[in-house]
Amino acid sequence: MSKHQITPGQQVKLDEIPTRGEEFCDDRRQAEKRFKQLRDEIIKWQQVLWSEGRQKLLIVLQATDAGGKDSTIRKVFMGVNPQGVKVVGFKAPSTLERSHDYLWRVHNEVPPAGMIGVFNRSHYEDVLVVRVENLVPEDVWSKRYQHINDFERLLTDTGTRILKFYLHISRDEQRERFQDRLDVPEKHYKFSLDDLEKRKKWDAYRAAFEEALTRCSTEWAPWHVIPADQKWYRNLAISEIIVKTLEDMNPQFPTIDFDPASVKIDE
Ligand code: ATP
Ligand code: MG
């Protein structure tokens, strides 16, 4: 089990978990080298998973604004056959989506057999932003932890492995990243004034994250809290967990029902 995995029943206190990777690894150069090897492993495993066409892998990414979800996806899946990976971002629901139950749009996007699905935000928004911004009353959102655990159980019972990553950054790191988005013209588009409003509610978001991590880290769909102030460590830690999981899923190339040696092309 990864050192970053939340064990079921563990009461998560984010202040007690380091945001800096240096606490776990003191050799950045070595970590960057290892990360590239692991990424090659992901590339190889994806091909087998796809060819086998039976199992599915779902990766859920959640974080505060500027937590690094986009850059994690760009770095960890660089070079993986785009045909076998589907990235889905969840924004505020549309009118149609709101007219259904909150898991409807999510269920519709889970990966089919052979695929890796990556959720950039997810159904967890329905117990995070929805809770903190009071978009629905407490008696509505408070039932959702159980729904989510049951939903994830359904997915795992039907051949999906689920990995959930919370990218853990400090409040200071968020400020630096926001400042960088203001200072660098090519990054202006990433900045939103709304992000500052959310930053003001840092503690309320913290509490909502802690409850989701505590109540929804299950044996079948564990949460991982990834120290993410330093991208080199974040990439290493996430790719290590993905490779371990793929090894454990152990997909196989399909067996063939003919003897390749006996096939004569153009005869
Ligand atoms: P970046 O982190 O790069 O800014 P983003 O994921 O924040 O990207 P945005 O378009 O800025 O993308 O934000 C999407 C917004 O949609 C977020 O503020 C998120 O909280 C919100 N959202 C997602 N799901 C829901 C939901 N179920 N209900 C309400 N709001 C939601
Ligand atoms: Mg945003």
CSV table of C-alpha atoms in Angstrom, one decimal, residues 172-192 196:
chain,number,residue,atom,x,y,z
A,172,ASP,CA,1.4,29.8,0.4
A,173,GLU,CA,2.0,27.7,-2.6
A,174,GLN,CA,-1.5,28.6,-4.0
A,175,ARG,CA,-0.7,32.3,-3.5
A,176,GLU,CA,2.6,31.9,-5.4
A,177,ARG,CA,0.8,30.1,-8.3
A,178,PHE,CA,-1.9,32.7,-8.5
A,179,GLN,CA,0.8,35.4,-8.5
A,180,ASP,CA,2.6,33.6,-11.3
A,181,ARG,CA,-0.6,33.5,-13.3
A,182,LEU,CA,-0.9,37.3,-12.9
A,183,ASP,CA,2.8,38.0,-13.7
A,184,VAL,CA,3.1,35.8,-16.8
A,185,PRO,CA,1.0,37.0,-19.8
A,186,GLU,CA,0.8,33.4,-21.2
A,187,LYS,CA,-0.8,32.3,-17.9
A,188,HIS,CA,-3.4,35.1,-17.6
A,189,TYR,CA,-6.1,32.9,-19.0
A,190,LYS,CA,-5.7,30.5,-16.1
A,191,PHE,CA,-6.6,33.1,-13.6
A,192,SER,CA,-10.1,33.8,-12.4
A,196,LEU,CA,-9.8,34.5,-5.0
